[in-house]
PDB file of C-alpha atoms in Angstrom:
ATOM      1  CA  MET A   1      -8.965  10.550 -24.195  1.00 91.00           C
ATOM      2  CA  LEU A   2      -8.827  11.080 -20.435  1.00 96.00           C
ATOM      3  CA  ARG A   3     -12.055  10.420 -18.568  1.00 97.00           C
ATOM      4  CA  SER A   4     -13.216   9.961 -15.000  1.00 98.00           C
ATOM      5  CA  VAL A   5     -14.465   6.466 -14.121  1.00 98.00           C
ATOM      6  CA  HIS A   6     -17.105   5.643 -11.499  1.00 97.00           C
ATOM      7  CA  ASP A   7     -17.998   2.061 -12.478  1.00 98.00           C
ATOM      8  CA  ARG A   8     -16.332  -0.430 -10.142  1.00 98.00           C
ATOM      9  CA  ALA A   9     -16.971  -3.343 -12.501  1.00 98.00           C
ATOM     10  CA  GLU A  10     -15.160  -1.508 -15.308  1.00 98.00           C
ATOM     11  CA  LEU A  11     -12.230  -0.714 -13.041  1.00 98.00           C
ATOM     12  CA  ALA A  12     -12.009  -4.254 -11.665  1.00 98.00           C
ATOM     13  CA  ALA A  13     -11.932  -5.752 -15.161  1.00 98.00           C
ATOM     14  CA  LEU A  14      -8.936  -3.604 -16.076  1.00 97.00           C
ATOM     15  CA  LEU A  15      -7.097  -4.137 -12.795  1.00 98.00           C
ATOM     16  CA  ARG A  16      -7.534  -7.911 -12.845  1.00 97.00           C
ATOM     17  CA  LYS A  17      -5.391  -8.105 -15.959  1.00 96.00           C
ATOM     18  CA  ASP A  18      -2.529  -8.058 -13.423  1.00 97.00           C
ATOM     19  CA  THR A  19      -4.059  -8.646 -10.004  1.00 97.00           C
ATOM     20  CA  ALA A  20      -0.782  -8.873  -8.097  1.00 97.00           C
ATOM     21  CA  LEU A  21       0.538  -5.604  -9.521  1.00 97.00           C
ATOM     22  CA  HIS A  22      -2.750  -3.809  -8.880  1.00 98.00           C
ATOM     23  CA  ALA A  23      -3.774  -5.352  -5.540  1.00 97.00           C
ATOM     24  CA  TYR A  24      -3.796  -1.943  -3.811  1.00 96.00           C
ATOM     25  CA  GLU A  25      -6.118  -0.466  -6.406  1.00 98.00           C
ATOM     26  CA  LEU A  26      -8.406  -3.514  -6.431  1.00 97.00           C
ATOM     27  CA  GLY A  27      -8.663  -3.341  -2.670  1.00 96.00           C
ATOM     28  CA  ASP A  28      -9.566   0.334  -2.886  1.00 96.00           C
ATOM     29  CA  LEU A  29     -12.693  -0.633  -4.824  1.00 98.00           C
ATOM     30  CA  ASP A  30     -14.004  -2.080  -1.565  1.00 94.00           C
ATOM     31  CA  ASP A  31     -16.707  -0.135   0.290  1.00 94.00           C
ATOM     32  CA  PHE A  32     -14.222   0.501   3.103  1.00 91.00           C
ATOM     33  CA  PHE A  33     -11.955   2.576   0.803  1.00 93.00           C
ATOM     34  CA  TRP A  34     -14.137   3.539  -2.182  1.00 97.00           C
ATOM     35  CA  PRO A  35     -15.391   6.882  -0.762  1.00 96.00           C
ATOM     36  CA  TYR A  36     -11.761   8.101  -0.590  1.00 96.00           C
ATOM     37  CA  THR A  37     -10.951   7.353  -4.237  1.00 98.00           C
ATOM     38  CA  THR A  38     -11.025   9.171  -7.580  1.00 98.00           C
ATOM     39  CA  TRP A  39     -10.273   7.252 -10.782  1.00 98.00           C
ATOM     40  CA  TYR A  40      -9.169   8.270 -14.268  1.00 98.00           C
ATOM     41  CA  ARG A  41      -8.695   6.257 -17.439  1.00 98.00           C
ATOM     42  CA  HIS A  42      -6.887   6.814 -20.728  1.00 97.00           C
ATOM     43  CA  GLY A  43      -7.199   3.751 -22.931  1.00 96.00           C
ATOM     44  CA  ASP A  44      -6.363   0.813 -20.663  1.00 95.00           C
ATOM     45  CA  ALA A  45      -4.168   2.933 -18.374  1.00 97.00           C
ATOM     46  CA  LEU A  46      -5.622   3.788 -14.968  1.00 98.00           C
ATOM     47  CA  ALA A  47      -4.769   6.300 -12.284  1.00 98.00           C
ATOM     48  CA  LEU A  48      -6.118   6.346  -8.747  1.00 98.00           C
ATOM     49  CA  ILE A  49      -5.989   9.320  -6.402  1.00 98.00           C
ATOM     50  CA  TYR A  50      -6.512   8.135  -2.842  1.00 96.00           C
ATOM     51  CA  HIS A  51      -7.693  10.795  -0.388  1.00 95.00           C
ATOM     52  CA  GLY A  52      -7.711   8.720   2.814  1.00 89.00           C
ATOM     53  CA  GLN A  53      -4.460  10.244   4.125  1.00 87.00           C
ATOM     54  CA  PRO A  54      -3.599  13.882   4.920  1.00 89.00           C
ATOM     55  CA  VAL A  55      -1.512  13.981   1.727  1.00 93.00           C
ATOM     56  CA  PRO A  56      -3.319  12.462  -1.292  1.00 96.00           C
ATOM     57  CA  THR A  57      -1.610   9.534  -3.005  1.00 96.00           C
ATOM     58  CA  LEU A  58      -1.504   8.999  -6.763  1.00 98.00           C
ATOM     59  CA  LEU A  59      -1.145   5.417  -7.992  1.00 98.00           C
ATOM     60  CA  ALA A  60      -0.435   4.762 -11.667  1.00 98.00           C
ATOM     61  CA  LEU A  61       1.220   1.487 -12.595  1.00 98.00           C
ATOM     62  CA  GLY A  62       1.770  -0.427 -15.807  1.00 95.00           C
ATOM     63  CA  GLY A  63       2.556   0.654 -19.326  1.00 88.00           C
ATOM     64  CA  ARG A  64       1.491   3.567 -21.554  1.00 92.00           C
ATOM     65  CA  LEU A  65       1.042   6.039 -18.704  1.00 97.00           C
ATOM     66  CA  GLY A  66       2.413   9.127 -20.471  1.00 96.00           C
ATOM     67  CA  ASP A  67      -0.817  10.449 -21.975  1.00 97.00           C
ATOM     68  CA  LEU A  68      -2.759   9.559 -18.840  1.00 98.00           C
ATOM     69  CA  LEU A  69      -0.444  11.475 -16.510  1.00 98.00           C
ATOM     70  CA  THR A  70      -0.035  14.413 -18.877  1.00 97.00           C
ATOM     71  CA  GLY A  71      -3.804  14.755 -19.006  1.00 97.00           C
ATOM     72  CA  LEU A  72      -4.054  14.568 -15.218  1.00 97.00           C
ATOM     73  CA  VAL A  73      -1.720  17.498 -14.547  1.00 97.00           C
ATOM     74  CA  PRO A  74      -4.467  20.183 -14.409  1.00 95.00           C
ATOM     75  CA  LEU A  75      -6.523  17.989 -12.041  1.00 96.00           C
ATOM     76  CA  LEU A  76      -3.882  17.023  -9.505  1.00 97.00           C
ATOM     77  CA  PRO A  77      -3.475  18.530  -6.008  1.00 95.00           C
ATOM     78  CA  ARG A  78      -0.614  20.957  -5.434  1.00 95.00           C
ATOM     79  CA  THR A  79       1.131  18.349  -3.274  1.00 96.00           C
ATOM     80  CA  PHE A  80       0.737  14.592  -3.446  1.00 97.00           C
ATOM     81  CA  TYR A  81       2.634  11.388  -2.858  1.00 96.00           C
ATOM     82  CA  ALA A  82       2.934   9.034  -5.814  1.00 97.00           C
ATOM     83  CA  HIS A  83       3.503   5.384  -6.624  1.00 97.00           C
ATOM     84  CA  LEU A  84       4.449   5.365 -10.299  1.00 98.00           C
ATOM     85  CA  SER A  85       5.975   2.875 -12.693  1.00 97.00           C
ATOM     86  CA  PRO A  86       9.691   3.564 -13.252  1.00 96.00           C
ATOM     87  CA  GLY A  87      10.216   6.679 -15.378  1.00 95.00           C
ATOM     88  CA  ALA A  88       6.526   7.591 -15.540  1.00 97.00           C
ATOM     89  CA  GLY A  89       7.016  10.689 -13.397  1.00 95.00           C
ATOM     90  CA  VAL A  90       8.658  12.583 -16.254  1.00 95.00           C
ATOM     91  CA  ALA A  91       5.153  13.120 -17.658  1.00 97.00           C
ATOM     92  CA  LEU A  92       4.414  15.404 -14.679  1.00 97.00           C
ATOM     93  CA  ALA A  93       7.249  17.807 -15.471  1.00 93.00           C
ATOM     94  CA  PRO A  94       7.597  20.763 -15.639  1.00 94.00           C
ATOM     95  CA  ALA A  95       4.332  21.295 -13.757  1.00 96.00           C
ATOM     96  CA  TYR A  96       5.602  19.330 -10.744  1.00 97.00           C
ATOM     97  CA  THR A  97       8.930  18.815  -9.060  1.00 94.00           C
ATOM     98  CA  ARG A  98      10.001  16.119  -6.628  1.00 92.00           C
ATOM     99  CA  SER A  99      10.395  17.414  -3.079  1.00 85.00           C
ATOM    100  CA  HIS A 100      11.139  13.988  -1.650  1.00 82.00           C
ATOM    101  CA  ASP A 101      12.318  10.889  -3.468  1.00 84.00           C
ATOM    102  CA  GLY A 102      11.262   7.655  -1.774  1.00 87.00           C
ATOM    103  CA  GLY A 103      13.323   5.667  -4.236  1.00 91.00           C
ATOM    104  CA  PRO A 104      12.811   2.411  -6.133  1.00 96.00           C
ATOM    105  CA  HIS A 105      10.473  -0.189  -4.647  1.00 97.00           C
ATOM    106  CA  HIS A 106       9.430  -3.725  -5.443  1.00 98.00           C
ATOM    107  CA  LYS A 107       5.940  -5.118  -5.407  1.00 98.00           C
ATOM    108  CA  MET A 108       5.958  -8.669  -4.090  1.00 98.00           C
ATOM    109  CA  ALA A 109       3.248 -11.344  -4.001  1.00 98.00           C
ATOM    110  CA  LEU A 110       3.011 -14.546  -2.011  1.00 98.00           C
ATOM    111  CA  ALA A 111       3.461 -17.616  -4.189  1.00 89.00           C
ATOM    112  CA  GLY A 112       1.590 -20.476  -2.530  1.00 92.00           C
ATOM    113  CA  GLU A 113       1.304 -21.037   1.204  1.00 95.00           C
ATOM    114  CA  PRO A 114       3.489 -19.036   3.618  1.00 97.00           C
ATOM    115  CA  GLN A 115       6.678 -20.820   4.575  1.00 97.00           C
ATOM    116  CA  GLY A 116       8.724 -20.888   7.766  1.00 97.00           C
ATOM    117  CA  PRO A 117       7.914 -20.199  11.415  1.00 97.00           C
ATOM    118  CA  ALA A 118       4.832 -18.135  12.243  1.00 98.00           C
ATOM    119  CA  GLU A 119       3.951 -16.427  15.512  1.00 98.00           C
ATOM    120  CA  GLY A 120       1.521 -13.764  16.630  1.00 97.00           C
ATOM    121  CA  ASP A 121      -1.918 -12.986  17.995  1.00 97.00           C
ATOM    122  CA  PRO A 122      -4.635 -10.787  16.446  1.00 97.00           C
ATOM    123  CA  LEU A 123      -4.732  -7.126  17.432  1.00 97.00           C
ATOM    124  CA  GLY A 124      -7.774  -4.882  17.480  1.00 95.00           C
ATOM    125  CA  VAL A 125      -8.927  -1.352  18.205  1.00 95.00           C
ATOM    126  CA  ALA A 126      -8.252  -1.773  21.919  1.00 96.00           C
ATOM    127  CA  ASP A 127      -4.564  -2.299  21.130  1.00 96.00           C
ATOM    128  CA  GLU A 128      -4.163   1.061  19.374  1.00 96.00           C
ATOM    129  CA  PRO A 129      -2.337   2.889  22.204  1.00 96.00           C
ATOM    130  CA  GLU A 130       0.261   0.130  22.524  1.00 96.00           C
ATOM    131  CA  LEU A 131       0.607  -0.154  18.766  1.00 96.00           C
ATOM    132  CA  THR A 132       1.018   3.601  18.348  1.00 95.00           C
ATOM    133  CA  ALA A 133       3.740   3.586  20.997  1.00 96.00           C
ATOM    134  CA  LEU A 134       5.564   0.776  19.177  1.00 96.00           C
ATOM    135  CA  TYR A 135       5.487   2.695  15.897  1.00 96.00           C
ATOM    136  CA  ALA A 136       6.736   5.843  17.642  1.00 95.00           C
ATOM    137  CA  ARG A 137       9.862   4.127  18.870  1.00 95.00           C
ATOM    138  CA  ALA A 138      10.425   1.644  16.035  1.00 95.00           C
ATOM    139  CA  TYR A 139       8.931   3.104  12.845  1.00 93.00           C
ATOM    140  CA  PRO A 140       8.174   6.835  13.288  1.00 90.00           C
ATOM    141  CA  GLU A 141       7.960   7.516   9.531  1.00 85.00           C
ATOM    142  CA  ASN A 142       5.283   4.868   9.131  1.00 85.00           C
ATOM    143  CA  TRP A 143       1.927   5.751   7.551  1.00 81.00           C
ATOM    144  CA  PHE A 144      -0.531   4.112   9.931  1.00 86.00           C
ATOM    145  CA  ASP A 145      -4.252   4.367   9.187  1.00 86.00           C
ATOM    146  CA  ARG A 146      -5.963   3.620  12.496  1.00 89.00           C
ATOM    147  CA  ARG A 147      -9.116   2.571  10.679  1.00 89.00           C
ATOM    148  CA  MET A 148      -7.308  -0.544   9.485  1.00 91.00           C
ATOM    149  CA  LEU A 149      -7.389  -1.990  13.009  1.00 94.00           C
ATOM    150  CA  GLU A 150     -11.131  -2.369  12.482  1.00 93.00           C
ATOM    151  CA  THR A 151     -10.424  -5.048   9.867  1.00 93.00           C
ATOM    152  CA  GLY A 152      -8.980  -7.431  12.450  1.00 94.00           C
ATOM    153  CA  GLN A 153      -6.022  -8.044  10.140  1.00 97.00           C
ATOM    154  CA  TYR A 154      -3.229  -6.948  12.465  1.00 98.00           C
ATOM    155  CA  VAL A 155      -1.023  -9.477  14.247  1.00 98.00           C
ATOM    156  CA  GLY A 156       1.442  -8.823  17.045  1.00 98.00           C
ATOM    157  CA  ILE A 157       4.084 -10.612  19.100  1.00 98.00           C
ATOM    158  CA  ARG A 158       4.536  -9.871  22.791  1.00 98.00           C
ATOM    159  CA  ARG A 159       7.472 -10.538  25.020  1.00 97.00           C
ATOM    160  CA  ALA A 160       7.002 -10.227  28.796  1.00 96.00           C
ATOM    161  CA  GLY A 161       3.595  -8.727  28.096  1.00 95.00           C
ATOM    162  CA  ARG A 162       4.963  -5.955  25.842  1.00 96.00           C
ATOM    163  CA  LEU A 163       4.171  -5.600  22.137  1.00 98.00           C
ATOM    164  CA  VAL A 164       7.493  -5.940  20.288  1.00 98.00           C
ATOM    165  CA  ALA A 165       6.600  -6.858  16.688  1.00 98.00           C
ATOM    166  CA  VAL A 166       3.640  -6.254  14.415  1.00 98.00           C
ATOM    167  CA  ALA A 167       2.418  -6.814  10.879  1.00 98.00           C
ATOM    168  CA  GLY A 168      -0.737  -5.246   9.493  1.00 97.00           C
ATOM    169  CA  VAL A 169      -2.502  -4.375   6.269  1.00 97.00           C
ATOM    170  CA  HIS A 170      -2.795  -1.348   4.056  1.00 94.00           C
ATOM    171  CA  VAL A 171      -5.497  -3.098   2.026  1.00 94.00           C
ATOM    172  CA  TRP A 172      -7.836  -5.961   2.901  1.00 96.00           C
ATOM    173  CA  SER A 173     -10.789  -6.829   0.698  1.00 96.00           C
ATOM    174  CA  PRO A 174     -12.601 -10.156   0.999  1.00 96.00           C
ATOM    175  CA  THR A 175     -14.917  -8.858  -1.735  1.00 96.00           C
ATOM    176  CA  TYR A 176     -12.116  -8.581  -4.295  1.00 97.00           C
ATOM    177  CA  ARG A 177     -10.033 -11.299  -2.575  1.00 97.00           C
ATOM    178  CA  VAL A 178      -6.869  -9.174  -2.315  1.00 98.00           C
ATOM    179  CA  SER A 179      -4.738  -7.887   0.538  1.00 98.00           C
ATOM    180  CA  ALA A 180      -1.589  -5.803   0.921  1.00 97.00           C
ATOM    181  CA  ILE A 181       0.602  -6.160   3.987  1.00 98.00           C
ATOM    182  CA  GLY A 182       2.135  -3.078   5.593  1.00 95.00           C
ATOM    183  CA  ASN A 183       3.074  -1.426   8.885  1.00 95.00           C
ATOM    184  CA  VAL A 184       5.563  -4.204   9.661  1.00 97.00           C
ATOM    185  CA  THR A 185       8.080  -3.388  12.376  1.00 96.00           C
ATOM    186  CA  THR A 186      10.022  -4.756  15.341  1.00 97.00           C
ATOM    187  CA  ASP A 187      11.048  -2.989  18.518  1.00 97.00           C
ATOM    188  CA  PRO A 188      14.732  -1.972  18.221  1.00 96.00           C
ATOM    189  CA  GLU A 189      15.561  -3.953  21.362  1.00 96.00           C
ATOM    190  CA  HIS A 190      14.246  -7.172  19.803  1.00 96.00           C
ATOM    191  CA  ARG A 191      15.640  -6.995  16.294  1.00 95.00           C
ATOM    192  CA  GLY A 192      17.821  -9.732  14.837  1.00 94.00           C
ATOM    193  CA  GLN A 193      15.557 -12.497  16.170  1.00 95.00           C
ATOM    194  CA  GLY A 194      13.451 -13.038  13.047  1.00 96.00           C
ATOM    195  CA  LEU A 195      10.326 -11.621  14.673  1.00 97.00           C
ATOM    196  CA  ALA A 196       9.297  -9.568  11.623  1.00 97.00           C
ATOM    197  CA  GLN A 197       9.378 -12.702   9.489  1.00 97.00           C
ATOM    198  CA  ARG A 198       7.432 -14.695  12.081  1.00 98.00           C
ATOM    199  CA  VAL A 199       4.693 -12.110  12.568  1.00 98.00           C
ATOM    200  CA  THR A 200       4.357 -11.511   8.810  1.00 98.00           C
ATOM    201  CA  ALA A 201       4.029 -15.242   8.186  1.00 98.00           C
ATOM    202  CA  ALA A 202       1.356 -15.451  10.882  1.00 98.00           C
ATOM    203  CA  LEU A 203      -0.561 -12.633   9.227  1.00 98.00           C
ATOM    204  CA  CYS A 204      -0.264 -14.387   5.850  1.00 98.00           C
ATOM    205  CA  HIS A 205      -1.879 -17.512   7.306  1.00 98.00           C
ATOM    206  CA  ARG A 206      -4.704 -15.335   8.604  1.00 98.00           C
ATOM    207  CA  LEU A 207      -5.138 -13.504   5.281  1.00 98.00           C
ATOM    208  CA  ARG A 208      -5.264 -16.801   3.376  1.00 97.00           C
ATOM    209  CA  GLU A 209      -8.662 -17.403   4.982  1.00 96.00           C
ATOM    210  CA  THR A 210     -10.245 -14.435   3.190  1.00 97.00           C
ATOM    211  CA  THR A 211      -8.014 -13.407   0.253  1.00 97.00           C
ATOM    212  CA  ASP A 212      -6.406 -15.182  -2.682  1.00 97.00           C
ATOM    213  CA  VAL A 213      -3.718 -12.615  -3.531  1.00 98.00           C
ATOM    214  CA  ILE A 214      -1.424 -11.352  -0.764  1.00 98.00           C
ATOM    215  CA  THR A 215       1.025  -8.607  -1.680  1.00 98.00           C
ATOM    216  CA  LEU A 216       3.380  -6.091  -0.110  1.00 98.00           C
ATOM    217  CA  ASN A 217       5.695  -3.235  -1.062  1.00 97.00           C
ATOM    218  CA  VAL A 218       9.351  -3.110  -0.060  1.00 97.00           C
ATOM    219  CA  LYS A 219      12.170  -0.677  -0.751  1.00 96.00           C
ATOM    220  CA  ALA A 220      14.534  -2.127  -3.317  1.00 97.00           C
ATOM    221  CA  ASP A 221      17.567  -1.433  -1.110  1.00 96.00           C
ATOM    222  CA  ASN A 222      16.070  -3.023   2.038  1.00 94.00           C
ATOM    223  CA  ALA A 223      17.988  -6.280   1.740  1.00 95.00           C
ATOM    224  CA  ALA A 224      17.017  -7.594   5.180  1.00 93.00           C
ATOM    225  CA  ALA A 225      13.290  -7.163   4.590  1.00 95.00           C
ATOM    226  CA  ARG A 226      13.501  -8.634   1.103  1.00 96.00           C
ATOM    227  CA  ALA A 227      15.326 -11.683   2.439  1.00 96.00           C
ATOM    228  CA  ALA A 228      12.682 -12.210   5.128  1.00 96.00           C
ATOM    229  CA  TYR A 229       9.877 -11.946   2.604  1.00 98.00           C
ATOM    230  CA  ASP A 230      11.714 -14.311   0.249  1.00 97.00           C
ATOM    231  CA  ARG A 231      11.849 -16.912   3.013  1.00 97.00           C
ATOM    232  CA  ILE A 232       8.107 -16.634   3.545  1.00 98.00           C
ATOM    233  CA  GLY A 233       7.542 -17.230  -0.176  1.00 98.00           C
ATOM    234  CA  PHE A 234       7.075 -13.761  -1.668  1.00 98.00           C
ATOM    235  CA  THR A 235       8.397 -13.059  -5.156  1.00 98.00           C
ATOM    236  CA  ILE A 236       8.864  -9.776  -7.031  1.00 98.00           C
ATOM    237  CA  VAL A 237       6.001  -9.048  -9.446  1.00 97.00           C
ATOM    238  CA  GLY A 238       6.820  -5.462 -10.404  1.00 97.00           C
ATOM    239  CA  ASP A 239       8.855  -2.336  -9.759  1.00 97.00           C
ATOM    240  CA  TYR A 240       7.761   1.208  -9.043  1.00 98.00           C
ATOM    241  CA  GLU A 241       9.025   4.489  -7.596  1.00 97.00           C
ATOM    242  CA  GLU A 242       7.748   6.518  -4.655  1.00 96.00           C
ATOM    243  CA  ALA A 243       8.083  10.286  -4.469  1.00 96.00           C
ATOM    244  CA  THR A 244       6.387  13.445  -3.241  1.00 96.00           C
ATOM    245  CA  TYR A 245       5.454  15.896  -5.994  1.00 97.00           C
ATOM    246  CA  VAL A 246       4.891  19.606  -5.437  1.00 96.00           C
ATOM    247  CA  SER A 247       3.417  22.044  -7.938  1.00 95.00           C
ATOM    248  CA  ALA A 248       6.028  24.195  -9.624  1.00 90.00           C
ATOM    249  CA  GLY A 249       3.438  26.936 -10.016  1.00 71.00           C
ATOM    250  CA  THR A 250       2.086  25.853 -13.406  1.00 43.00           C
ATOM    251  CA  GLU A 251      -1.230  27.456 -14.134  1.00 41.00           C
ATOM    252  CA  GLY A 252      -4.151  25.067 -13.734  1.00 39.00           C
ATOM    253  CA  SER A 253      -2.990  23.044 -10.746  1.00 38.00           C
ATOM    254  CA  ARG A 254      -5.292  23.262  -7.748  1.00 36.00           C
ATOM    255  CA  THR A 255      -5.108  22.968  -3.958  1.00 33.00           C
TER     256      THR A 255
END
């Protein structure tokens, strides 16, 4: 039976059955993210709807998601982005159709200490204009939550005084001891020098001070990024698919 869940201890107990796979969701139990979350449970299957972005994001990972997602259909927004285990999205049809397919992704987790060269200095709120400019020219499709600069878990590399590479976090929770790296990019003029690997490794060293599980998401067909993360010590812990879903007009869906 589908039910809404508001008990963080209950949610954490379920998510910690596979901490690396569910690091995003565990991190969203933190006070920093919790007000933007809605949780549903069917048996041991969990779904999170995160409202901290202009387009809500649905996260549902693991096994036995069919009944959970089928039950959620009347409660979902008309448009949302989704991170779902492979094949799970069929449970949303015919009420929803895919308007954009982000494709297969891997979830990776750092095994042990970060390996290889590391370089970078911490970035903060004062660096937002320079960081925003870097994303505009190097990673315009990036989802950048400016609030995350407040965590102090962004690291950048400068050349001749200009920010040319950065790695940040989508999730950082010292309370639940998990983090998820994101917003990694390098200025187009400085690519091919291993800067993304260096700045990500530097961030990993920083995150090791406050979290036990460090994860990231990467597109399955991004061979260069996967190779860089492999060299740092990340290994694949799960697969999922990203896509935008739009209501097909089924009665019961809401705005």
